[in-house]
Amino acid sequence: MSVEFESKPSRKDLGGFLVTRVLPQAKVRAVGPFVFFDHMGPAELPPGKGLDVRPHPHIGLATVTYLFSGSIFHRDSLGSQQIIKPGDVNWMIAGRGIVHSERTDDETRKQGSNMNGLQVWIGLPLKHEETEPQFSHYPANQIPSFTKEGCKLTLIAGESMGERSPVTVFSRMFYLDAILPPAGKLTLPTSSMQRGMYVVEGEVKVGNTRVAGGMFVTFTQKLEIQIRTTSGARVALFGGDPLDGPRHVWWNFVASSRDRIERAKFDWKEGRFGKVPGETEFIPLPAR
């Protein structure tokens, strides 16, 4: 069978803003180096309202933010300030530790907006876990967009379909935004990588498996995968080689050892992480 695992991920309320938590799940903790996957929205933000994620820390991962609509104003403890717009790719390497906030910028907040996008965490290989934090922004016109079998594809990160994204990665992986037209078909070639799919909107079939909007599946390795749709669909395709050993995920921290997680918890509680210029708020360490 082409589909190895399927689920309907839960919707979580993050203070009035709904997200679909695709990863991690009890039976699938990661797909390749992807250890966390959220679909943010879609959510209508009326004039005067916006996204307000206060400063919070990360270690041991890279965050990738990609929007379908809306905008996010990113600020971090390196001093980076960047408005993310649809089609852009924000790539933040936490490494030994970084702090960032994610808010709606003032102009968009005045007008109101529809927020819809994806945020994923890529676990870092052991030799890069404690690397210096970095921030990179790639405008939409720098990200490869191309057509295969009549489907519009955007290669957010990694390599796939003979294309390579300029986004810096640390291992063999791919991350695609794919729009299938009505009566469309997309073929994923045989691969030894772990591979997953999240249906952003619409409905597709993989073999005899119907995969509706909001559903997540993983594919059997070393098989060619045929994705078909009747009415059209948008899907996120992602995966890669597994990380070089197990990872512990607690709150916003990813690490190869529990001791490193405990140290990060202590450092955040004691105010030892960097500060985000222009921000005075922060998210306290959760009780559990």
Coordinates of N, CA and C in Angstrom, one line a residue, residues 78-229:
L78 N 18.6 38.3 17.7 CA 19.7 38.7 16.9 C 19.6 40.2 16.4
G79 N 18.4 40.7 16.6 CA 18.1 42.1 16.1 C 17.3 42.0 14.8
S80 N 17.0 40.8 14.3 CA 16.3 40.7 13.0 C 14.9 41.3 13.1
Q81 N 14.4 42.0 12.1 CA 13.1 42.5 11.9 C 12.6 42.2 10.5
Q82 N 11.6 41.4 10.3 CA 11.2 41.1 9.0 C 9.7 40.8 8.9
I83 N 9.0 41.4 7.9 CA 7.6 41.1 7.6 C 7.6 39.9 6.6
I84 N 6.9 38.9 7.0 CA 6.8 37.7 6.1 C 5.5 37.8 5.4
K85 N 5.6 37.7 4.0 CA 4.4 37.8 3.2 C 4.2 36.5 2.5
P86 N 3.0 36.2 1.9 CA 2.8 34.9 1.2 C 3.8 34.6 0.2
G87 N 4.3 33.3 0.2 CA 5.3 32.8 -0.7 C 6.7 33.0 -0.2
D88 N 6.9 33.9 0.8 CA 8.3 34.1 1.4 C 8.6 32.9 2.2
V89 N 9.9 32.7 2.5 CA 10.4 31.6 3.4 C 11.2 32.3 4.5
N90 N 10.8 32.1 5.7 CA 11.6 32.6 6.9 C 12.3 31.3 7.5
W91 N 13.6 31.4 7.6 CA 14.3 30.2 8.1 C 15.2 30.7 9.3
M92 N 14.8 30.3 10.4 CA 15.5 30.7 11.7 C 16.2 29.5 12.3
I93 N 17.5 29.5 12.4 CA 18.2 28.5 13.0 C 18.4 28.8 14.5
A94 N 17.8 28.0 15.4 CA 17.9 28.3 16.8 C 19.3 27.9 17.4
G95 N 19.8 26.7 17.0 CA 21.0 26.2 17.5 C 21.1 26.2 19.0
R96 N 22.1 26.9 19.6 CA 22.3 26.9 21.0 C 21.2 27.8 21.8
G97 N 20.5 28.6 21.0 CA 19.4 29.3 21.6 C 19.1 30.7 20.9
I98 N 17.8 30.9 20.7 CA 17.3 32.2 20.1 C 16.0 32.5 20.7
V99 N 15.6 33.7 20.7 CA 14.3 34.1 21.2 C 13.6 35.0 20.0
H100 N 12.3 34.7 19.8 CA 11.7 35.5 18.7 C 10.2 35.8 19.1
S101 N 9.6 36.8 18.5 CA 8.2 37.1 18.6 C 7.6 37.1 17.2
E102 N 6.3 36.8 17.1 CA 5.6 36.8 15.9 C 4.3 37.5 16.0
R103 N 4.2 38.6 15.3 CA 3.0 39.5 15.5 C 2.5 40.0 14.2
T104 N 1.3 40.5 14.1 CA 0.8 41.2 13.0 C 1.3 42.6 12.9
D105 N 1.9 43.0 11.8 CA 2.4 44.3 11.7 C 1.3 45.4 11.8
D106 N 1.7 46.6 12.1 CA 0.7 47.7 12.4 C -0.2 48.0 11.2
E107 N 0.3 48.0 10.0 CA -0.5 48.4 8.8 C -1.5 47.3 8.6
T108 N -1.1 46.0 8.6 CA -2.0 44.9 8.4 C -3.1 44.8 9.5
R109 N -2.7 45.1 10.7 CA -3.6 45.1 11.9 C -4.7 46.1 11.7
K110 N -4.4 47.3 11.1 CA -5.4 48.3 10.9 C -6.4 47.8 9.9
Q111 N -6.0 47.1 8.9 CA -6.8 46.7 7.8 C -7.6 45.4 8.0
G112 N -7.0 44.6 8.9 CA -7.6 43.2 9.0 C -7.0 42.3 8.0
S113 N -7.0 41.0 8.2 CA -6.4 40.1 7.2 C -7.0 38.7 7.4
N114 N -6.7 37.8 6.5 CA -6.9 36.4 6.6 C -5.5 35.7 6.8
M115 N -5.4 35.1 7.9 CA -4.1 34.4 8.2 C -4.2 33.0 7.9
N116 N -3.3 32.5 7.1 CA -3.3 31.1 6.7 C -1.9 30.7 6.3
G117 N -1.3 29.7 6.9 CA 0.1 29.4 6.6 C 0.6 28.2 7.4
L118 N 1.8 27.8 7.2 CA 2.4 26.7 7.8 C 3.7 27.1 8.6
Q119 N 3.9 26.5 9.7 CA 5.1 26.6 10.4 C 5.6 25.2 10.8
V120 N 6.9 24.9 10.5 CA 7.4 23.6 10.8 C 8.8 23.8 11.6
W121 N 9.1 22.8 12.3 CA 10.5 22.8 13.0 C 11.2 21.6 12.3
I122 N 12.5 21.9 12.0 CA 13.4 20.9 11.5 C 14.4 20.7 12.5
G123 N 14.5 19.4 13.0 CA 15.5 19.1 14.0 C 16.9 19.1 13.4
L124 N 17.9 19.6 14.2 CA 19.2 19.8 13.7 C 20.1 18.5 14.0
P125 N 20.9 18.1 13.1 CA 21.8 17.0 13.3 C 22.7 17.3 14.6
L126 N 23.2 16.2 15.2 CA 24.0 16.4 16.4 C 25.1 17.4 16.3
K127 N 25.8 17.4 15.2 CA 26.9 18.3 15.1 C 26.5 19.8 15.0
H128 N 25.2 20.0 14.7 CA 24.8 21.4 14.6 C 23.8 21.8 15.7
E129 N 23.6 21.0 16.7 CA 22.6 21.3 17.7 C 23.0 22.6 18.5
E130 N 24.3 22.8 18.7 CA 24.8 24.0 19.4 C 25.4 25.1 18.5
T131 N 25.0 25.1 17.3 CA 25.5 26.1 16.3 C 25.0 27.5 16.7
E132 N 25.7 28.5 16.2 CA 25.3 29.8 16.5 C 24.0 30.1 15.8
P133 N 23.1 30.8 16.5 CA 21.8 31.1 15.9 C 21.9 32.0 14.7
Q134 N 21.0 31.8 13.7 CA 21.0 32.6 12.5 C 19.6 32.8 12.0
F135 N 19.4 33.9 11.2 CA 18.1 34.2 10.6 C 18.3 34.5 9.2
S136 N 17.5 33.9 8.3 CA 17.5 34.2 6.9 C 16.1 34.4 6.4
H137 N 16.0 35.3 5.5 CA 14.7 35.6 4.8 C 14.9 35.4 3.3
Y138 N 14.0 34.7 2.7 CA 14.0 34.5 1.2 C 12.7 35.0 0.6
P139 N 12.7 36.1 -0.1 CA 11.5 36.5 -0.8 C 10.9 35.5 -1.7
A140 N 9.6 35.6 -2.0 CA 9.0 34.6 -2.8 C 9.6 34.4 -4.2
N141 N 10.2 35.5 -4.7 CA 10.8 35.5 -6.1 C 12.1 34.7 -6.1
Q142 N 12.6 34.3 -4.9 CA 13.9 33.6 -4.9 C 13.6 32.1 -4.7
I143 N 12.3 31.7 -4.5 CA 12.0 30.3 -4.2 C 11.5 29.7 -5.5
P144 N 12.1 28.5 -5.8 CA 11.7 27.9 -7.1 C 10.2 27.5 -7.2
S145 N 9.6 28.0 -8.2 CA 8.2 27.6 -8.6 C 8.2 27.0 -10.0
F146 N 7.5 25.9 -10.2 CA 7.6 25.2 -11.5 C 6.3 24.3 -11.6
T147 N 6.2 23.8 -12.8 CA 5.0 23.0 -13.1 C 5.4 21.6 -13.4
K148 N 4.7 20.6 -12.9 CA 4.9 19.2 -13.2 C 3.5 18.6 -13.3
E149 N 3.3 17.9 -14.4 CA 2.0 17.2 -14.7 C 0.8 18.2 -14.6
G150 N 1.0 19.4 -14.9 CA 0.0 20.4 -14.8 C -0.3 20.9 -13.4
C151 N 0.6 20.5 -12.4 CA 0.5 21.0 -11.0 C 1.5 22.1 -10.8
K152 N 1.1 23.1 -10.0 CA 2.0 24.2 -9.7 C 2.7 23.8 -8.4
L153 N 4.0 23.8 -8.4 CA 4.8 23.4 -7.3 C 5.8 24.5 -6.8
T154 N 5.9 24.7 -5.5 CA 6.9 25.6 -4.9 C 7.8 24.8 -4.0
L155 N 9.1 24.8 -4.2 CA 10.0 24.1 -3.4 C 10.5 25.0 -2.3
I156 N 9.9 24.8 -1.1 CA 10.2 25.7 0.0 C 11.6 25.5 0.5
A157 N 12.0 24.2 0.6 CA 13.3 23.9 1.1 C 13.7 22.5 0.6
G158 N 15.1 22.3 0.5 CA 15.6 21.0 0.1 C 15.6 20.8 -1.4
E159 N 15.6 19.5 -1.8 CA 15.7 19.2 -3.2 C 14.5 18.2 -3.6
S160 N 13.9 18.4 -4.8 CA 12.9 17.6 -5.2 C 12.6 17.9 -6.7
M161 N 12.2 16.8 -7.4 CA 11.7 17.0 -8.8 C 12.8 17.7 -9.7
G162 N 14.1 17.5 -9.4 CA 15.1 18.1 -10.2 C 15.4 19.5 -9.8
E163 N 14.8 20.0 -8.8 CA 15.0 21.4 -8.4 C 15.6 21.5 -7.0
R164 N 16.2 22.6 -6.7 CA 16.9 22.8 -5.4 C 16.5 24.2 -4.9
S165 N 16.0 24.3 -3.6 CA 15.7 25.6 -3.0 C 17.0 26.2 -2.5
P166 N 17.1 27.6 -2.5 CA 18.3 28.2 -1.9 C 18.3 28.2 -0.4
V167 N 17.3 27.8 0.2 CA 17.2 27.7 1.7 C 18.3 26.8 2.2
T168 N 19.1 27.2 3.2 CA 20.2 26.4 3.7 C 19.6 25.2 4.6
V169 N 20.0 24.0 4.3 CA 19.5 22.8 5.1 C 20.7 22.0 5.5
F170 N 20.5 21.2 6.5 CA 21.6 20.4 7.1 C 21.6 18.9 6.8
S171 N 20.6 18.5 6.1 CA 20.5 17.1 5.7 C 19.6 16.9 4.5
R172 N 19.6 15.7 3.9 CA 18.8 15.4 2.7 C 17.3 15.5 3.1
M173 N 16.6 16.4 2.4 CA 15.1 16.6 2.8 C 14.5 17.4 1.6
F174 N 13.1 17.5 1.7 CA 12.3 18.2 0.7 C 11.1 18.8 1.4
Y175 N 10.6 19.9 0.9 CA 9.4 20.5 1.5 C 8.7 21.3 0.3
L176 N 7.6 20.8 -0.1 CA 6.9 21.3 -1.3 C 5.5 21.8 -1.0
D177 N 5.1 22.9 -1.6 CA 3.7 23.4 -1.6 C 3.2 23.0 -3.0
A178 N 2.2 22.2 -3.1 CA 1.7 21.7 -4.4 C 0.2 22.0 -4.6
I179 N -0.1 22.6 -5.7 CA -1.5 22.9 -6.1 C -1.9 22.1 -7.2
L180 N -2.8 21.2 -7.0 CA -3.3 20.3 -8.1 C -4.6 20.8 -8.7
P181 N -4.7 20.9 -10.0 CA -5.9 21.4 -10.6 C -7.0 20.4 -10.6
P182 N -8.3 20.7 -10.9 CA -9.3 19.7 -11.0 C -8.9 18.6 -12.0
A183 N -9.2 17.4 -11.6 CA -8.8 16.2 -12.4 C -7.3 16.1 -12.5
G184 N -6.6 16.6 -11.5 CA -5.1 16.6 -11.6 C -4.5 15.4 -11.0
K185 N -3.2 15.2 -11.3 CA -2.4 14.1 -10.8 C -1.0 14.5 -10.6
L186 N -0.4 14.1 -9.5 CA 1.0 14.4 -9.3 C 1.7 13.1 -8.8
T187 N 2.9 12.8 -9.4 CA 3.6 11.6 -9.1 C 4.9 11.9 -8.3
L188 N 5.0 11.3 -7.2 CA 6.2 11.3 -6.4 C 7.1 10.1 -6.7
P189 N 8.3 10.3 -7.2 CA 9.1 9.2 -7.6 C 9.5 8.3 -6.4
T190 N 10.0 7.1 -6.7 CA 10.5 6.2 -5.7 C 11.6 6.9 -4.9
S191 N 11.5 6.7 -3.6 CA 12.5 7.4 -2.7 C 12.8 6.6 -1.4
S192 N 14.0 6.6 -0.9 CA 14.3 5.9 0.3 C 14.0 6.8 1.5
M193 N 13.7 8.1 1.3 CA 13.4 9.0 2.4 C 12.0 8.8 3.0
Q194 N 11.9 9.2 4.2 CA 10.6 9.2 4.9 C 9.8 10.3 4.3
R195 N 8.5 10.1 4.0 CA 7.7 11.1 3.3 C 6.3 11.3 3.9
G196 N 5.8 12.5 4.0 CA 4.5 12.7 4.5 C 3.8 13.7 3.6
M197 N 2.4 13.8 3.8 CA 1.6 14.8 3.1 C 0.5 15.3 4.1
Y198 N 0.3 16.6 4.0 CA -0.8 17.2 4.7 C -1.7 17.9 3.7
V199 N -3.0 17.7 3.7 CA -3.9 18.3 2.8 C -4.4 19.6 3.3
V200 N -3.9 20.7 2.7 CA -4.2 22.0 3.2 C -5.7 22.3 2.9
E201 N -6.1 22.0 1.7 CA -7.5 22.2 1.2 C -7.8 21.3 0.1
G202 N -9.1 21.0 -0.1 CA -9.5 20.1 -1.1 C -9.5 18.7 -0.6
E203 N -9.4 17.7 -1.6 CA -9.4 16.3 -1.3 C -8.6 15.6 -2.3
V204 N -7.8 14.6 -1.9 CA -7.1 13.8 -2.9 C -7.3 12.3 -2.6
K205 N -6.8 11.5 -3.5 CA -6.8 10.1 -3.3 C -5.3 9.6 -3.6
V206 N -4.9 8.7 -2.8 CA -3.6 8.0 -3.0 C -3.9 6.5 -3.0
G207 N -3.8 6.0 -4.2 CA -4.3 4.6 -4.3 C -5.7 4.6 -4.1
N208 N -6.2 3.7 -3.1 CA -7.6 3.6 -2.8 C -7.9 4.5 -1.5
T209 N -6.9 5.2 -1.0 CA -7.1 6.0 0.2 C -7.6 7.4 -0.1
R210 N -8.7 7.7 0.4 CA -9.2 9.1 0.3 C -8.6 9.9 1.4
V211 N -8.1 11.1 1.1 CA -7.4 12.0 2.0 C -8.1 13.3 1.9
A212 N -8.9 13.7 2.9 CA -9.7 14.9 2.9 C -8.8 16.1 3.4
G213 N -9.4 17.3 3.3 CA -8.7 18.5 3.8 C -8.5 18.3 5.3
G214 N -7.3 18.8 5.8 CA -7.0 18.7 7.2 C -6.4 17.3 7.6
M215 N -6.3 16.4 6.7 CA -5.7 15.1 7.0 C -4.2 15.0 6.7
F216 N -3.6 14.1 7.4 CA -2.1 13.8 7.3 C -1.9 12.4 7.0
V217 N -1.0 12.1 6.1 CA -0.6 10.7 5.8 C 0.9 10.6 5.7
T218 N 1.4 9.4 5.9 CA 2.8 9.1 5.5 C 2.8 8.1 4.5
F219 N 3.8 8.1 3.6 CA 3.9 7.2 2.5 C 4.9 6.0 2.7
T220 N 4.6 4.9 2.2 CA 5.5 3.8 2.2 C 6.8 4.1 1.5
Q221 N 7.9 3.8 2.1 CA 9.2 4.1 1.5 C 9.4 3.2 0.2
K222 N 10.2 3.7 -0.7 CA 10.7 3.0 -1.9 C 9.5 2.6 -2.8
L223 N 8.5 3.4 -2.8 CA 7.4 3.2 -3.7 C 7.1 4.5 -4.5
E224 N 6.7 4.4 -5.7 CA 6.2 5.6 -6.5 C 4.8 5.9 -5.9
I225 N 4.5 7.2 -5.7 CA 3.3 7.6 -5.1 C 2.5 8.4 -6.2
Q226 N 1.2 8.0 -6.4 CA 0.3 8.8 -7.3 C -0.7 9.5 -6.4
I227 N -0.7 10.8 -6.6 CA -1.7 11.6 -5.9 C -2.7 12.2 -6.9
R228 N -4.0 11.9 -6.7 CA -5.0 12.4 -7.7 C -6.1 13.2 -7.0
T229 N -6.7 14.1 -7.7 CA -7.8 14.8 -7.2 C -8.9 15.0 -8.3

